[in-house]
Amino acid sequence: MRALLQRVSHAQVEVDDEVVGSCGRGFLVLLGVGPDDDDATCERLWRKVRALRVFDDGAGKMNLALGDVGGELLVVSQFTLYASCRHGNRPSFTGAAAPELANRLYERFCELAEQDVAHVGRGIFAAEMQVSLTNDGPVTIWLDTDELDRPRRG
């Protein structure tokens, strides 16, 4: 799974000019699912998102996690995180999971988040969406579960 996290002061997603999901201070999570992902992958990614210490403490240092600041989430499915641009100028998305698996794991990720976070806004899976946000910092973090388990070098 892949997630692009943006620390936000506010974010929202619209479908057909109607706001369908939003969040205040917290994370906008753009979430992509790969064909080999499963529930365990989903849980591992959520644990990492939940534990990331990228919110400022009293000294202005990024030292607090989402729960420490009472943060919120907006989770938007984003298959284009699996784009491959290796050949030509038109991205290929064949590295993304089939829609049935992607939707199931997107919903599972949101359910896991709802167990820990008071407010979890959602986009609509496979809909044409307009996402707006105010990136706080700016802070943007890329997470890929294929890389979370790799041992550190040197």
XYZ file of N, CA and C in Angstrom:
462
model
N 0.854 -1.173 0.000
C 0.000 0.000 0.000
C 0.894 1.228 0.000
N 0.347 2.288 -0.530
C 1.054 3.553 -0.562
C 0.130 4.637 -0.021
N 0.740 5.551 0.709
C -0.026 6.679 1.235
C 0.803 7.939 1.099
N 0.166 8.970 0.621
C 0.756 10.292 0.621
C 0.011 11.073 1.691
N 0.726 11.412 2.760
C 0.117 12.140 3.882
C 0.478 13.604 3.771
N -0.511 14.428 3.931
C -0.256 15.852 4.017
C -0.827 16.337 5.341
N 0.035 16.961 6.132
C -0.431 17.549 7.387
C -1.216 18.794 7.006
N -2.454 18.843 7.454
C -3.343 19.921 7.022
C -3.966 20.644 8.212
N -4.347 21.878 7.962
C -5.185 22.579 8.930
C -6.650 22.397 8.546
N -6.895 22.074 7.271
C -8.247 21.785 6.783
C -8.131 21.111 5.426
N -9.022 20.167 5.149
C -9.099 19.541 3.827
C -10.534 19.108 3.588
N -10.897 19.075 2.315
C -12.237 18.576 1.976
C -12.219 17.977 0.585
N -13.198 17.113 0.345
C -13.353 16.482 -0.957
C -14.796 16.683 -1.409
N -14.940 17.047 -2.681
C -16.257 17.283 -3.272
C -16.497 16.309 -4.415
N -17.751 15.916 -4.544
C -18.222 15.138 -5.679
C -19.475 15.844 -6.184
N -19.486 16.187 -7.464
C -20.619 16.907 -8.060
C -20.975 18.157 -7.259
N -19.966 18.939 -6.907
C -20.119 20.214 -6.181
C -20.709 20.065 -4.783
N -20.670 18.864 -4.229
C -21.140 18.635 -2.862
C -19.987 18.102 -2.022
N -19.776 18.706 -0.847
C -18.733 18.222 0.055
C -19.189 16.880 0.627
N -18.375 15.845 0.400
C -18.724 14.507 0.881
C -17.842 14.072 2.046
N -16.728 14.772 2.256
C -15.840 14.450 3.363
C -14.927 15.621 3.653
N -14.536 15.737 4.915
C -13.645 16.828 5.294
C -12.940 16.480 6.598
N -11.939 17.280 6.919
C -11.285 17.170 8.216
C -10.693 18.524 8.583
N -10.497 18.697 9.883
C -9.779 19.856 10.379
C -8.312 19.486 10.531
N -7.676 19.998 11.566
C -6.256 19.751 11.786
C -5.981 18.247 11.839
N -5.050 17.801 11.021
C -4.705 16.388 10.985
C -4.035 16.020 9.684
N -4.477 14.917 9.083
C -3.886 14.420 7.842
C -4.930 14.278 6.749
N -4.549 14.692 5.548
C -5.196 14.231 4.329
C -4.373 13.034 3.898
N -5.017 11.872 3.765
C -4.335 10.647 3.363
C -4.832 10.267 1.974
N -3.938 10.342 0.992
C -4.230 9.815 -0.333
C -3.723 8.387 -0.306
N -4.617 7.424 -0.521
C -4.327 6.010 -0.265
C -4.411 5.179 -1.534
N -3.320 4.478 -1.841
C -3.284 3.581 -2.985
C -3.085 2.148 -2.533
N -3.673 1.216 -3.260
C -3.607 -0.202 -2.920
C -2.972 -0.958 -4.084
N -2.022 -1.826 -3.747
C -1.369 -2.668 -4.751
C -1.989 -4.051 -4.791
N -1.715 -4.815 -5.832
C -2.358 -6.123 -6.020
C -1.984 -7.162 -4.974
N -0.852 -7.005 -4.301
C -0.420 -7.985 -3.302
C -0.747 -7.565 -1.879
N -1.447 -6.450 -1.717
C -1.778 -5.959 -0.383
C -2.913 -6.778 0.224
N -2.922 -6.817 1.555
C -3.944 -7.560 2.281
C -4.247 -6.851 3.591
N -5.050 -7.482 4.437
C -5.432 -6.857 5.705
C -4.219 -6.547 6.575
N -3.238 -7.434 6.585
C -2.042 -7.207 7.399
C -1.271 -5.977 6.906
N -1.191 -5.819 5.592
C -0.536 -4.647 5.018
C -1.261 -3.382 5.441
N -2.572 -3.444 5.378
C -3.422 -2.308 5.749
C -3.197 -1.924 7.214
N -3.173 -2.911 8.070
C -2.974 -2.657 9.501
C -1.587 -2.074 9.769
N -0.577 -2.588 9.082
C 0.782 -2.073 9.254
C 0.859 -0.613 8.833
N 0.228 -0.265 7.718
C 0.238 1.114 7.250
C -0.499 2.016 8.238
N -1.663 1.590 8.734
C -2.391 2.416 9.682
C -1.560 2.649 10.945
N -0.910 1.613 11.452
C -0.081 1.787 12.658
C 0.999 2.845 12.432
N 1.592 2.857 11.243
C 2.627 3.846 10.938
C 2.035 5.249 10.853
N 0.909 5.387 10.178
C 0.263 6.705 10.067
C -0.097 7.220 11.457
N -0.702 6.372 12.251
C -1.138 6.755 13.599
C 0.032 7.201 14.470
N 1.190 6.572 14.307
C 2.329 6.819 15.187
C 3.275 7.925 14.710
N 3.121 8.384 13.463
C 4.046 9.398 12.951
C 4.029 10.651 13.813
N 5.190 11.074 14.223
C 5.303 12.262 15.080
C 5.724 13.442 14.211
N 4.721 14.091 13.620
C 4.990 15.219 12.729
C 4.199 16.473 13.109
N 3.618 16.463 14.297
C 2.912 17.649 14.791
C 3.784 18.324 15.846
N 3.762 19.643 15.855
C 4.639 20.411 16.736
C 4.246 20.278 18.202
N 5.286 20.142 19.043
C 5.084 20.169 20.493
C 5.189 21.621 20.965
N 5.192 21.837 22.256
C 5.253 23.187 22.804
C 6.510 23.949 22.442
N 7.559 23.223 22.091
C 8.830 23.854 21.723
C 8.951 24.061 20.213
N 7.893 23.745 19.462
C 7.935 23.917 18.015
C 8.648 22.799 17.276
N 8.898 21.691 17.957
C 9.571 20.543 17.339
C 8.526 19.502 16.934
N 8.703 18.907 15.748
C 7.786 17.849 15.318
C 8.025 16.637 16.203
N 7.144 16.470 17.200
C 7.364 15.446 18.202
C 6.068 14.768 18.641
N 4.931 15.188 18.076
C 3.632 14.662 18.512
C 2.950 13.905 17.379
N 2.214 12.866 17.748
C 1.460 12.056 16.790
C 0.025 12.580 16.677
N -0.706 12.018 15.753
C -2.086 12.430 15.465
C -2.955 12.420 16.721
N -2.895 11.341 17.481
C -3.706 11.241 18.692
C -3.316 12.240 19.756
N -2.039 12.622 19.808
C -1.559 13.588 20.801
C -2.180 14.964 20.613
N -2.558 15.275 19.363
C -3.105 16.607 19.071
C -4.607 16.563 18.802
N -5.239 15.390 19.024
C -6.667 15.269 18.727
C -6.950 15.475 17.252
N -6.019 15.000 16.400
C -6.115 15.236 14.966
C -7.229 14.453 14.287
N -7.577 14.924 13.103
C -8.619 14.323 12.279
C -7.997 13.796 10.992
N -8.783 13.038 10.239
C -8.324 12.477 8.962
C -9.344 12.723 7.867
N -8.842 12.862 6.663
C -9.632 12.739 5.455
C -8.891 11.727 4.590
N -9.554 10.622 4.250
C -8.929 9.543 3.485
C -9.576 9.490 2.104
N -8.720 9.568 1.068
C -9.188 9.586 -0.314
C -8.461 8.489 -1.082
N -9.215 7.613 -1.721
C -8.636 6.554 -2.531
C -7.928 7.179 -3.738
N -6.713 6.671 -4.034
C -5.897 7.305 -5.069
C -5.074 6.255 -5.810
N -5.680 5.573 -6.780
C -4.969 4.519 -7.507
C -3.781 5.072 -8.279
N -3.778 6.371 -8.572
C -2.691 6.944 -9.364
C -1.367 6.970 -8.604
N -1.370 6.638 -7.306
C -0.108 6.505 -6.584
C 0.715 5.331 -7.119
N 0.071 4.468 -7.885
C 0.765 3.337 -8.503
C 1.102 3.601 -9.974
N 1.118 4.843 -10.372
C 1.459 5.186 -11.754
C 2.900 4.807 -12.059
N 3.110 4.278 -13.233
C 4.458 4.027 -13.740
C 4.652 4.913 -14.960
N 5.730 5.667 -14.929
C 6.042 6.573 -16.040
C 7.352 6.169 -16.713
N 7.693 4.899 -16.614
C 8.962 4.418 -17.162
C 9.020 4.461 -18.677
N 7.895 4.255 -19.330
C 7.878 4.198 -20.793
C 6.904 5.235 -21.330
N 7.391 6.112 -22.153
C 6.530 7.106 -22.785
C 6.071 8.170 -21.803
N 5.063 8.907 -22.218
C 4.570 10.037 -21.436
C 3.188 9.831 -20.859
N 2.585 8.688 -21.166
C 1.277 8.384 -20.601
C 1.470 7.364 -19.487
N 1.121 7.727 -18.239
C 1.330 6.796 -17.126
C 0.524 5.508 -17.297
N 1.109 4.429 -16.817
C 0.421 3.142 -16.747
C 0.015 2.909 -15.296
N -1.173 2.393 -15.095
C -1.676 2.136 -13.749
C -1.869 0.644 -13.492
N -1.190 -0.187 -14.267
C -1.351 -1.632 -14.118
C -0.787 -2.136 -12.791
N -0.002 -1.342 -12.093
C 0.531 -1.742 -10.798
C -0.448 -1.576 -9.655
N -1.596 -0.962 -9.918
C -2.616 -0.775 -8.884
C -3.472 -2.038 -8.753
N -4.049 -2.200 -7.579
C -4.926 -3.349 -7.334
C -6.208 -3.239 -8.147
N -6.837 -4.381 -8.378
C -8.162 -4.397 -9.001
C -9.138 -3.649 -8.095
N -10.154 -3.023 -8.666
C -11.072 -2.196 -7.872
C -11.701 -2.900 -6.664
N -12.059 -4.173 -6.800
C -12.699 -4.875 -5.680
C -11.770 -4.947 -4.463
N -10.513 -5.337 -4.673
C -9.543 -5.398 -3.581
C -9.231 -3.998 -3.065
N -9.030 -3.068 -3.975
C -8.698 -1.699 -3.566
C -9.798 -1.099 -2.695
N -11.033 -1.280 -3.087
C -12.148 -0.740 -2.305
C -12.230 -1.407 -0.935
N -12.060 -2.726 -0.897
C -12.133 -3.432 0.382
C -11.052 -2.947 1.342
N -9.827 -2.778 0.851
C -8.744 -2.340 1.738
C -8.830 -0.850 2.061
N -9.366 -0.061 1.156
C -9.641 1.350 1.459
C -10.632 1.438 2.620
N -11.712 0.672 2.531
C -12.715 0.662 3.607
C -12.106 0.144 4.909
N -11.277 -0.883 4.817
C -10.629 -1.435 6.016
C -9.719 -0.402 6.674
N -8.948 0.325 5.874
C -8.084 1.370 6.416
C -8.921 2.419 7.153
N -10.012 2.837 6.564
C -10.895 3.825 7.197
C -11.476 3.275 8.502
N -11.868 2.006 8.507
C -12.404 1.391 9.731
C -11.352 1.360 10.834
N -10.120 1.016 10.489
C -9.040 1.018 11.480
C -8.841 2.420 12.039
N -8.846 3.401 11.166
C -8.668 4.787 11.599
C -9.799 5.204 12.537
N -11.008 4.807 12.218
C -12.166 5.199 13.039
C -12.101 4.613 14.451
N -11.327 3.560 14.644
C -11.155 2.999 15.987
C -10.284 3.891 16.859
N -9.453 4.737 16.234
C -8.490 5.553 16.971
C -8.719 7.058 16.860
N -9.449 7.487 15.861
C -9.590 8.909 15.558
C -11.064 9.291 15.633
N -11.342 10.397 16.305
C -12.739 10.813 16.504
C -13.442 11.185 15.203
N -12.722 11.796 14.259
C -13.355 12.205 13.002
C -12.520 11.718 11.822
N -13.138 10.866 10.986
C -12.511 10.378 9.765
C -13.448 10.678 8.604
N -13.073 11.645 7.783
C -13.825 11.941 6.566
C -13.338 11.029 5.453
N -14.213 10.813 4.471
C -13.872 9.919 3.365
C -14.268 10.528 2.037
N -13.500 10.163 1.021
C -13.933 10.415 -0.337
C -14.890 9.306 -0.745
N -15.255 9.289 -2.001
C -16.114 8.225 -2.531
C -15.277 7.412 -3.510
N -15.123 6.127 -3.214
C -14.279 5.258 -4.025
C -14.693 5.314 -5.486
N -13.725 5.511 -6.369
C -13.873 5.514 -7.829
C -14.676 6.686 -8.378
N -14.994 7.658 -7.546
C -15.709 8.837 -8.032
C -14.719 9.866 -8.558
N -15.192 10.741 -9.411
C -14.405 11.897 -9.853
C -14.522 12.925 -8.738
N -13.399 13.231 -8.087
C -13.425 14.078 -6.887
C -12.544 15.306 -7.069
N -12.912 16.366 -6.363
C -12.093 17.554 -6.261
C -11.663 17.662 -4.803
N -10.359 17.648 -4.588
C -9.806 17.680 -3.240
C -9.144 19.042 -3.033
N -9.490 19.680 -1.935
C -8.825 20.935 -1.594
C -8.280 20.829 -0.180
N -7.179 21.533 0.058
C -6.534 21.428 1.355
C -5.702 22.663 1.630
N -5.442 22.850 2.903
C -4.453 23.813 3.347
C -3.362 22.996 4.015
N -2.234 22.846 3.317
C -1.115 22.059 3.823
C -0.442 22.868 4.917
N -0.297 22.265 6.076
C 0.262 22.923 7.253
C 1.750 22.633 7.329
N 2.558 23.619 7.139
C 4.001 23.462 7.262
C 4.782 24.085 6.112
N 4.741 23.545 4.932
C 4.066 22.329 4.496
C 4.799 21.066 4.966
N 4.003 20.058 5.296
C 4.535 18.751 5.652
C 3.830 17.729 4.767
N 4.608 17.007 3.980
C 4.101 15.949 3.112
C 5.014 14.744 3.267
N 4.416 13.586 3.565
C 5.165 12.358 3.837
C 4.689 11.254 2.897
N 5.644 10.552 2.278
C 5.348 9.424 1.396
C 5.605 8.140 2.167
N 4.622 7.256 2.217
C 4.782 5.948 2.854
C 4.468 4.852 1.841
N 5.328 3.855 1.805
C 5.123 2.693 0.950
C 5.404 1.467 1.815
N 4.420 0.610 1.990
C 4.601 -0.535 2.880
C 5.722 -1.455 2.414
N 6.058 -1.463 1.134
C 7.183 -2.266 0.661
C 8.493 -1.774 1.255
N 8.528 -0.509 1.668
C 9.753 0.060 2.216
C 9.734 0.173 3.736
N 8.588 0.019 4.355
C 8.506 0.160 5.807
C 9.268 -0.944 6.528
N 9.364 -2.109 5.917
C 9.982 -3.259 6.587
C 11.438 -3.474 6.207
N 11.945 -2.668 5.307
C 13.335 -2.847 4.898
C 14.273 -2.400 6.004
N 15.347 -3.146 6.220
C 16.326 -2.715 7.220
C 17.031 -1.443 6.765
N 17.382 -0.613 7.735
C 18.090 0.632 7.421
C 19.523 0.329 7.022
N 20.026 1.129 6.103
C 21.425 0.996 5.669
C 22.304 1.847 6.566
N 23.504 1.314 6.813
C 24.561 2.029 7.499
C 24.146 2.680 8.718
